[in-house]
Coordinates of C-alpha atoms in Angstrom, one line a residue:
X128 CA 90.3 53.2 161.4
X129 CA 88.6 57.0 162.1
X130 CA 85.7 57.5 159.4
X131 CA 84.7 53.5 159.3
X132 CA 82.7 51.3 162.0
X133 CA 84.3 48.1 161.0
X134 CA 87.4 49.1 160.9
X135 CA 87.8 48.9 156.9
X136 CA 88.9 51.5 155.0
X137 CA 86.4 53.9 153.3
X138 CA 85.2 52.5 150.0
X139 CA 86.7 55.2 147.7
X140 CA 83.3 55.5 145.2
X141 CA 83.2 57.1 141.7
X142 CA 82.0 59.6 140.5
X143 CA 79.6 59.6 137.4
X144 CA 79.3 62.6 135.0
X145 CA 76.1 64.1 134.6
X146 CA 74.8 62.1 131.4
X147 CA 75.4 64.8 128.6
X148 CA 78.4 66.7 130.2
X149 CA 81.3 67.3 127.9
X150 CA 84.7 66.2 128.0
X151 CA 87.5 68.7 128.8
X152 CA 89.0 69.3 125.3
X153 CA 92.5 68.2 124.9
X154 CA 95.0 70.8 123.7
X155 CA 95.0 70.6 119.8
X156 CA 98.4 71.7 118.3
X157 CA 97.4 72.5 115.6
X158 CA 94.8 75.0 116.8
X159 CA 97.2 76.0 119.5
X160 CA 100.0 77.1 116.4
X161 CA 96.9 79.0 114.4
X162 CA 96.6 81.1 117.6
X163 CA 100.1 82.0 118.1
X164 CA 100.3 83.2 114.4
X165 CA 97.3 85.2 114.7
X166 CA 98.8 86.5 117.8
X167 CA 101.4 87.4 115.8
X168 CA 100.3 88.9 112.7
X169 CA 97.9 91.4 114.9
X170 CA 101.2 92.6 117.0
X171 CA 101.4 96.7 115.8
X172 CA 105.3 95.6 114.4
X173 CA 104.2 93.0 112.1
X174 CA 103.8 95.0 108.9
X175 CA 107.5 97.0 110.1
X176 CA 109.5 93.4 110.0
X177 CA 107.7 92.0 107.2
X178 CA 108.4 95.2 105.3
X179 CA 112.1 95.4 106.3
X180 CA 112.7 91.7 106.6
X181 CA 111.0 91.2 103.1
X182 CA 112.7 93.7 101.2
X183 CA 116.2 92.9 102.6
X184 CA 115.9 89.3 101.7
X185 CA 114.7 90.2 98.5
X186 CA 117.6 92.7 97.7
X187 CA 120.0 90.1 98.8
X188 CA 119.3 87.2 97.1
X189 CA 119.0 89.4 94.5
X190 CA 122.1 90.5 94.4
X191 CA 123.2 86.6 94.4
X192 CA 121.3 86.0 91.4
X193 CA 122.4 88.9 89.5
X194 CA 125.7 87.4 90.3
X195 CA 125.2 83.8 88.7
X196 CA 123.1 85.0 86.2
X197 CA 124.9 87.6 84.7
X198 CA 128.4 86.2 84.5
X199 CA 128.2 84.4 81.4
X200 CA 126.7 87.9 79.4
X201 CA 130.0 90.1 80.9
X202 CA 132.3 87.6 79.5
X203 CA 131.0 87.6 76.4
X204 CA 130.9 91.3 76.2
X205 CA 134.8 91.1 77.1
X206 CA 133.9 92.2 80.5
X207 CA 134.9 91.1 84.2
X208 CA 132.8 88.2 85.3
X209 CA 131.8 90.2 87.9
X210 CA 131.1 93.5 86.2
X211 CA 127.2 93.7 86.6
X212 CA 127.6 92.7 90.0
X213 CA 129.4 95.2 90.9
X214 CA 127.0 98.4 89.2
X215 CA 124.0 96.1 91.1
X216 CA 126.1 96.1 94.6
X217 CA 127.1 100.0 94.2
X218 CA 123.1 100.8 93.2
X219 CA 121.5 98.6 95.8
X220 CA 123.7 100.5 98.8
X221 CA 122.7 104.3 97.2
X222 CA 119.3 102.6 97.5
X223 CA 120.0 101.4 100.7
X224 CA 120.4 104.9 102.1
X225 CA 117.5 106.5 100.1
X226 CA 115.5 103.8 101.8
X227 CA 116.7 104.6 105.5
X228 CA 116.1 108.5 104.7
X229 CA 112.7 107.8 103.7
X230 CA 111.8 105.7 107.0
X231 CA 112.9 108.4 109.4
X232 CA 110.9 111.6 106.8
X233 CA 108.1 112.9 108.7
X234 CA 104.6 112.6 106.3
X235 CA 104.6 116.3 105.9
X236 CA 108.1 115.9 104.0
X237 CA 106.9 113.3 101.9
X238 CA 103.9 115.3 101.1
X239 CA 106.6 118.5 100.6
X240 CA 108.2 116.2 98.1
X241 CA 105.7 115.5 95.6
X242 CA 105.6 118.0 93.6
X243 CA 109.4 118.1 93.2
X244 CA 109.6 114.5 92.3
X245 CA 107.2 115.3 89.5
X246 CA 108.1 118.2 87.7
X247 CA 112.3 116.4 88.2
X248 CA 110.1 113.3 86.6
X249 CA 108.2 114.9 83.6
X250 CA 111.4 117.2 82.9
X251 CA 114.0 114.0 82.5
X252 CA 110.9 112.0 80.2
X253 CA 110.8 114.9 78.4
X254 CA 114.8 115.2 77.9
X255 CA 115.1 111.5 76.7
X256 CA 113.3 112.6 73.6
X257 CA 115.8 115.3 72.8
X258 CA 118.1 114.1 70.0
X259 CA 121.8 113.4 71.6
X260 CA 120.7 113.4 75.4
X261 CA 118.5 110.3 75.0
X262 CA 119.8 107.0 73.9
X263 CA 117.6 103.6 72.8
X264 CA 117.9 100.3 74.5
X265 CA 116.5 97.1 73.1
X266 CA 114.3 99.1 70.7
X267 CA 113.0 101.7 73.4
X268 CA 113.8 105.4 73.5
X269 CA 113.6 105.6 77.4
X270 CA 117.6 106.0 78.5
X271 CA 120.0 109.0 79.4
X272 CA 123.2 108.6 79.5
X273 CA 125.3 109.8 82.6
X274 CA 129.1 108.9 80.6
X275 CA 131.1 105.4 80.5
X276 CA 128.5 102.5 81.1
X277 CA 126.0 104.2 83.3
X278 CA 122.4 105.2 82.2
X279 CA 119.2 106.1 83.8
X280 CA 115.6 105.3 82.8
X281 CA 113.5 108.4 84.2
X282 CA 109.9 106.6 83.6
X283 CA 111.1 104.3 86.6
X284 CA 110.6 107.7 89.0
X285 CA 107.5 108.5 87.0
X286 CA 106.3 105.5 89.2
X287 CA 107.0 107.0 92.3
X288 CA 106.3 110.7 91.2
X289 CA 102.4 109.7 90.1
X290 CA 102.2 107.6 93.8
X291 CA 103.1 111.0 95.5
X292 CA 101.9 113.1 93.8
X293 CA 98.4 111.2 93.1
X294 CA 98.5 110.7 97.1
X295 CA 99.0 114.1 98.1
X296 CA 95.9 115.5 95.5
X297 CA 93.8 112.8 96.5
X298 CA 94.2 113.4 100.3
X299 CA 94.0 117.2 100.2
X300 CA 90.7 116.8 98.2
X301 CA 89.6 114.4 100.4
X302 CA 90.3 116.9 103.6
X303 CA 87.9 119.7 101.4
X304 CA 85.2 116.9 100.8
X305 CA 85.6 117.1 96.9
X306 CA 85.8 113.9 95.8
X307 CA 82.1 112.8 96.1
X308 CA 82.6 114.6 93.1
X309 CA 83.4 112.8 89.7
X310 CA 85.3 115.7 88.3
X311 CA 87.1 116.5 91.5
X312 CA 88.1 113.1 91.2
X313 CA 89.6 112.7 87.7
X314 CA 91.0 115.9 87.2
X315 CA 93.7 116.6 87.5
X316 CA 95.0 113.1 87.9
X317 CA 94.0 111.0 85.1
X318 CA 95.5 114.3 83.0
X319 CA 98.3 114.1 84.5
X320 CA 99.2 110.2 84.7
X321 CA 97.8 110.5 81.1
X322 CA 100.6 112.8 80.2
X323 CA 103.3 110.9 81.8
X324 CA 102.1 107.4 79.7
X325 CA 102.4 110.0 76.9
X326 CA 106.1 110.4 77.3
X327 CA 106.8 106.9 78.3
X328 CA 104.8 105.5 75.1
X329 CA 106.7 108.3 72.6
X330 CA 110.0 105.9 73.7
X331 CA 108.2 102.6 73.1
X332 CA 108.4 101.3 76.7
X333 CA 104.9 99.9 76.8
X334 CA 105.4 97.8 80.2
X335 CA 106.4 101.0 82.2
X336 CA 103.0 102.3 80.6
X337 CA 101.0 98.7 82.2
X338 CA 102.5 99.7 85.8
X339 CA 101.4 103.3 85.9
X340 CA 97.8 102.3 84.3
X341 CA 97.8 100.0 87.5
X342 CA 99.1 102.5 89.8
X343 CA 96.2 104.9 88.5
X344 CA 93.4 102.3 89.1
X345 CA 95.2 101.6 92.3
X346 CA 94.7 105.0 93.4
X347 CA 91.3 105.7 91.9
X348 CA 89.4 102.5 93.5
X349 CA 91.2 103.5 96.9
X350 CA 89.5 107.4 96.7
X351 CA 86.5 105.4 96.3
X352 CA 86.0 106.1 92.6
X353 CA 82.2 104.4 91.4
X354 CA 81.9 101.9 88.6
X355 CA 80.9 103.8 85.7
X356 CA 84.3 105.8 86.3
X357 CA 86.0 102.7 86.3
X358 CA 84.5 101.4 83.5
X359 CA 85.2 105.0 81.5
X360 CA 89.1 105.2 82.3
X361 CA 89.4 101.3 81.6
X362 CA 88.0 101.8 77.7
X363 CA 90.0 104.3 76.8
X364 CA 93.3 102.5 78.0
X365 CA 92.0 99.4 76.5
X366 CA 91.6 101.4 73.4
X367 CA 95.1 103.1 73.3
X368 CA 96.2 99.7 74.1
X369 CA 94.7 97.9 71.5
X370 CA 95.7 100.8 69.1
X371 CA 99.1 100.6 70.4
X372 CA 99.5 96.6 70.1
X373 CA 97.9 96.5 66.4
X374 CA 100.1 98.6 65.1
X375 CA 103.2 97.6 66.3
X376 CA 104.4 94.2 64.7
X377 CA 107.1 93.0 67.7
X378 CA 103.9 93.1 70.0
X379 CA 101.6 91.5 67.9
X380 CA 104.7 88.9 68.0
X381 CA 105.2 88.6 71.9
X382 CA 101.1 88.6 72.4
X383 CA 101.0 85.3 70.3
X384 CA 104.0 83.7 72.2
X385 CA 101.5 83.5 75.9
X386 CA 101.9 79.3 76.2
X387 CA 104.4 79.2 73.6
X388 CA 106.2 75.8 73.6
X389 CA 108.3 76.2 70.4
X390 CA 110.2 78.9 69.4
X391 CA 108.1 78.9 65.9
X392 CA 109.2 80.3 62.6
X393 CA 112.0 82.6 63.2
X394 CA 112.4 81.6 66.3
X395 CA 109.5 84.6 67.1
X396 CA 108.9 83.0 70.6
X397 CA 112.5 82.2 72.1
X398 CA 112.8 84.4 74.9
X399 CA 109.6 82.9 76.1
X400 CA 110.3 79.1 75.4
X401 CA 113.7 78.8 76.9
X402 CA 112.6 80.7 80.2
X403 CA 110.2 77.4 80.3
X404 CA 113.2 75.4 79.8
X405 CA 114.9 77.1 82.5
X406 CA 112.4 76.8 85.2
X407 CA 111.0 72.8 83.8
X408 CA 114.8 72.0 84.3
X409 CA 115.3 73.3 88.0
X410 CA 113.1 70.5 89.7
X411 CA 112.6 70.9 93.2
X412 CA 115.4 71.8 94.4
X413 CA 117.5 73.0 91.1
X414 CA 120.6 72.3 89.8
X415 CA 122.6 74.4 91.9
X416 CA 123.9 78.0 92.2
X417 CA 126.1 78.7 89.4
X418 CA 124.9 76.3 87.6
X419 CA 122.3 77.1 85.3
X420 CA 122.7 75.6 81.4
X421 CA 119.8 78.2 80.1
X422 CA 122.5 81.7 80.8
X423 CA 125.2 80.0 78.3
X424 CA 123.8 82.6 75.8
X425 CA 120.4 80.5 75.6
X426 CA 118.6 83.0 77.7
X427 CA 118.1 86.4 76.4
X428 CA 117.7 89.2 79.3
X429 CA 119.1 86.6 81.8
X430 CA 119.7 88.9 84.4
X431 CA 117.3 91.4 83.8
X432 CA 113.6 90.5 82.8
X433 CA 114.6 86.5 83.1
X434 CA 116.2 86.3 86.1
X435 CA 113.0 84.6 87.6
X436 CA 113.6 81.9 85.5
X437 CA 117.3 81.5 86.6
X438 CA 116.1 81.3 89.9
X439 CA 114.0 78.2 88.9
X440 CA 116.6 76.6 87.1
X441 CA 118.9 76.7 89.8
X442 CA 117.2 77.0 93.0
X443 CA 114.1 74.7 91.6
X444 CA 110.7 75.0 92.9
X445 CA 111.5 75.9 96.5
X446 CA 113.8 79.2 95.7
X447 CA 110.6 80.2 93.5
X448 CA 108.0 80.0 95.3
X449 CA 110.5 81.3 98.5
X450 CA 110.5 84.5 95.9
X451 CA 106.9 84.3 95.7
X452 CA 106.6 84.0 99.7
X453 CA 108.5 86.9 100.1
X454 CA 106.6 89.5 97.2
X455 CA 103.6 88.1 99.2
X456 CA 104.2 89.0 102.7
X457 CA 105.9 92.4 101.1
X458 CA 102.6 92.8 99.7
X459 CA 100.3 91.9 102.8
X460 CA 101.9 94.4 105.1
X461 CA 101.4 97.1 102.4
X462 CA 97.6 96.8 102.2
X463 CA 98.1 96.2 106.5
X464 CA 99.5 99.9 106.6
X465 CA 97.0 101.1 103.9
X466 CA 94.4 99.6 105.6
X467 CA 95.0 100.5 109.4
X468 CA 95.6 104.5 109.0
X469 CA 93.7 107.3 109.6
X470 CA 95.6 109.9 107.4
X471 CA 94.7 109.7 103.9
X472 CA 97.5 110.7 102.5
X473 CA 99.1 107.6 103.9
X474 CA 96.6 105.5 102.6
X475 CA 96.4 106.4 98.8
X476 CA 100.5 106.5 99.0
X477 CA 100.8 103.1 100.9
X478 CA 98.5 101.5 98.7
X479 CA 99.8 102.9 95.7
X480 CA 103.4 101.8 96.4
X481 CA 101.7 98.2 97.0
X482 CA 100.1 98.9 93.8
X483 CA 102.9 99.0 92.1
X484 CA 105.4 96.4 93.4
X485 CA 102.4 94.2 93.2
X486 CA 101.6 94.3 90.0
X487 CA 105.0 94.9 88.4
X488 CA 105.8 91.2 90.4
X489 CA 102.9 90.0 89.0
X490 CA 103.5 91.2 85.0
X491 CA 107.4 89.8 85.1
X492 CA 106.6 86.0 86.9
X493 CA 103.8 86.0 85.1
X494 CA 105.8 86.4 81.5
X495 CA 108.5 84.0 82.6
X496 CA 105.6 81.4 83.3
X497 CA 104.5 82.1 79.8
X498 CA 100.9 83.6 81.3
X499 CA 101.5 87.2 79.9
X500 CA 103.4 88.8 77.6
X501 CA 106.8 89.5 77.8
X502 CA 106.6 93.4 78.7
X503 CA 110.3 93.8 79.4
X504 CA 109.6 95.1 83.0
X505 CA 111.9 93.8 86.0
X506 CA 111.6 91.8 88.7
X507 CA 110.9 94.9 92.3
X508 CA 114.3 94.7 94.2
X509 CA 115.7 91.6 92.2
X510 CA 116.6 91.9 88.7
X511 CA 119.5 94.0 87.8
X512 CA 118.9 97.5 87.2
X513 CA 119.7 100.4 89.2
X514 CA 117.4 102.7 87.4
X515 CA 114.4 101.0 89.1
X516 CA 116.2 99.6 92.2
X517 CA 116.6 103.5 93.5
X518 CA 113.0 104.3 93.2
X519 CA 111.8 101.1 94.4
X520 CA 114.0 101.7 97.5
X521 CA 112.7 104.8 98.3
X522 CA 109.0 103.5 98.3
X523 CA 109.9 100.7 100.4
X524 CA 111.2 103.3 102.5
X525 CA 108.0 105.4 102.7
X526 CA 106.2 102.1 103.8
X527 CA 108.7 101.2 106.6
X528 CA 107.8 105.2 107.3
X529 CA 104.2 104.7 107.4
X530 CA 104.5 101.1 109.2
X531 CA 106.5 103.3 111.9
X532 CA 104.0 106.1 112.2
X533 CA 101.1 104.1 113.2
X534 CA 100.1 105.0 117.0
X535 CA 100.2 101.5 118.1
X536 CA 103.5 100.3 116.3
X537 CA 105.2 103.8 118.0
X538 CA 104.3 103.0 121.3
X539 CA 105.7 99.5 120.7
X540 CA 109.0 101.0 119.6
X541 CA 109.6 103.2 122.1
X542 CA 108.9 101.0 124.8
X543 CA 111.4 98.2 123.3
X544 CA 115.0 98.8 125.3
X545 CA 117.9 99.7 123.0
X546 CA 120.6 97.4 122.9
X547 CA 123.7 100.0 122.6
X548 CA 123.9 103.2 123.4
X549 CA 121.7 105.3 125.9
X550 CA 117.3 104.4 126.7
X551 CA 115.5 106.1 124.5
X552 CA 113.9 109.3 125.7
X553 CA 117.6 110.2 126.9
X554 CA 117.6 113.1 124.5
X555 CA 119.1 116.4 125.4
X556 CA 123.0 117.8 125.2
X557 CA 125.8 116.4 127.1
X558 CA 125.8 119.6 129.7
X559 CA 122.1 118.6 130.4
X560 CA 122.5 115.1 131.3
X561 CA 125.8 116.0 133.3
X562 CA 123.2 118.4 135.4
X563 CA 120.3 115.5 135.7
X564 CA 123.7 112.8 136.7
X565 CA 125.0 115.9 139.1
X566 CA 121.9 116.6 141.0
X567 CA 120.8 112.9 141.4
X568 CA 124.2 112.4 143.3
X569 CA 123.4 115.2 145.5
X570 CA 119.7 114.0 146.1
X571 CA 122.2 110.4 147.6
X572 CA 124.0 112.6 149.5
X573 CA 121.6 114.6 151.3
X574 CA 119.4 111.4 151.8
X575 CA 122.5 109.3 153.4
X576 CA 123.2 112.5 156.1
X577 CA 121.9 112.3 159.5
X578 CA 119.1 114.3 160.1
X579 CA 120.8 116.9 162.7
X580 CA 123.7 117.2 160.2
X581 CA 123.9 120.4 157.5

């Protein structure tokens, strides 16, 4: 054979590795999934679906559970089965187009809007005190009525009014370099969010008051406010708070139900006992939809401030903590926008919007668990209540806005193809584009003639 003098085949030798030479790693999966979800949460439309996605699903199986849960209370009010339902449905699609007006509002009509919002805020909180035009719910003077069996609770768009509003100040003062200063920074915002808890406490609604305290602190540690600032604005809520609490004997009462396992003398602790029963009786995967014991007049507030634990009982742990998944990404992208813009206005706004839905989550699970006290605030997006579904809409709007409006995620938009219609780009009127289509065929024409040929 060529290569070998006797005619044997070439020994075929092996090669040793250098002693101390490392092994070509094999492909870990699980390392190889961690980098396609990092890949995927730094893509500029991550914080757009999550937003959109996560408020959607939200709304919707919402709207399911305001459906099982709220069945049982319109039937023994003498009232269609499906009566609450149907003012949820008809509020969740005016929301649905307040949210898609907010996503396409430029910033500088958001910021136009602020002022608006507020003064339309503090005039309604101030009409609900006006004997006649305001009506009490549950014990709180926070309703008007708008005729037959539809009311509106104004402090739910003080929420949004204070996140504009406190946005907009914020950021100008920021542009002018003021807020290095202490008083540049308080005033006028803590006097103004101080007047609107004013006007929510004179009704009694001390849960709204908890969200707007948050939504101040939200906004004040976002401008960068110092400790000792902090620590001033905290004591004097904590004061009016504990004032507040002391002196009122229902929440003295809901205070000492926090781990309540018996409804105690007079049954004090109820509410808070038989949401535990709800959610200790849903397992892991529930009893089924529809099929909750706890609504059967058991449950106070099932559809409203409960409806978490309705979820539990028939969903079980999975539809939970699939609620909790969802309030959780919804809450990720938020500080994502607040976190990745230059504009400040977008900032203070996007985190105060995040601010909110956060921690009004946060105060209603944490009551059904029997962590908190029941502060008779909703569930963001899911319990029933158009009142604070139309607000909350339109902030989730102005997120999807700001998610939109970063440079990176608008590239990535408007180089994504559209599925119907004409490209994007293709703007102009319908003489214009016949021109473009008419002188393109005469561009063919020319090119296809012979070049002795006019």
């Amino acid at each position: 054979m060529p290569g070998s003098r006797t005619g044997r085949p070439p020994v075929q030798r092996t090669v040793r590795r250098p002693v101390g030479a490392s092994r070509p790693r094999r492909d870990n999966p699980v390392r190889r999934l961690h980098a396609r979800v990092q890949k995927a949460w730094d893509r500029p439309l991550t914080a757009y679906y999550l937003i959109f996605g996560g408020s959607l699903l939200i709304t919707v199986l919402g709207l399911v559970m305001v459906y099982s849960a709220s069945q049982i209370t319109a039937l023994q009010m003498s009232l269609p089965g499906s009566f609450f339902f149907r003012k949820q449905f008809l509020a969740a699609t005016i929301g649905a187009v307040l949210l898609l007006v907010a996503s396409r509002m430029p910033v500088k009509l958001h910021r136009a809007l602020a002022y608006p919002i507020l003064a339309g805020a503090v005039f309604m909180m101030a009409l609900v005190q006006v004997p006649g035009i305001g009506m009490s719910v549950n014990g709180n003077q926070n309703w008007i009525s708008l005729g037959g069996s539809f009311q509106i609770q104004p402090s739910e768009f003080g929420k949004l009014a204070l996140v504009l509003w406190g946005a907009d100040l914020l950021a100008r003062k920021q542009d002018k370099k003021l807020l290095s200063q202490w008083k540049h920074m308080l005033v006028p915002l803590v006097p103004v969010a101080f007047m609107l808890l004013g006007l929510i406490m004179l009704g009694g609604d001390m849960g709204t008051a908890i969200i707007l305290t948050a939504i101040l602190f939200g906004l004040l540690w976002l401008a960068g406010a110092p400790t000792r600032l902090f620590v001033g604005v905290l004591s004097i809520a904590a004061t009016l708070g504990v004032i507040l609490i002391k002196t009122s004997p229902n929440r003295m009462a809901r205070l000492q139900c926090i781990g309540a396992t018996d409804p105690g003398p007079g049954d004090s602790c109820w509410q808070a006992v038989h949401g535990i029963y709800a959610l200790a009786s849903g397992g892991i995967f529930g009893s089924g939809l529809g099929a909750s014991v706890e609504k059967w007049g058991q449950l106070p507030e099932a559809h409203t401030d409960f409806i978490f634990a309705v979820t539990g009982e028939e969903l079980g742990l999975a539809g939970t903590l699939s609620v909790l998944a969802l309030f959780a990404a919804l809450g990720y992208a938020g500080i994502r926008v607040a976190g990745r813009t230059e504009d400040p206005f977008v900032r203070y706004a996007a985190g105060g919007v995040t601010t909110w839905i956060t921690a009004q989550a946060v105060i209603n699970i944490g009551a059904v668990l029997g962590l908190l006290p029941i502060a008779g605030v909703p569930l963001p997006l899911f319990s029933y209540g158009g009142s604070a579904l139309l607000p909350t809409m339109f902030a989730i709007g102005l997120l999807i806005a700001f998610a939109r409006d970063e440079p990176a995620a608008r590239a990535a938009l408007a180089m994504r193809p559209r599925r119907f219609g004409r490209k994007r780009g293709a703007g102009g009127s319908a003489f214009a584009r016949a021109s473009r289509r008419w002188k393109t065929m005469r561009r063919r024409a020319s090119a296809a003639r012979p070049s002795g040929e006019r």
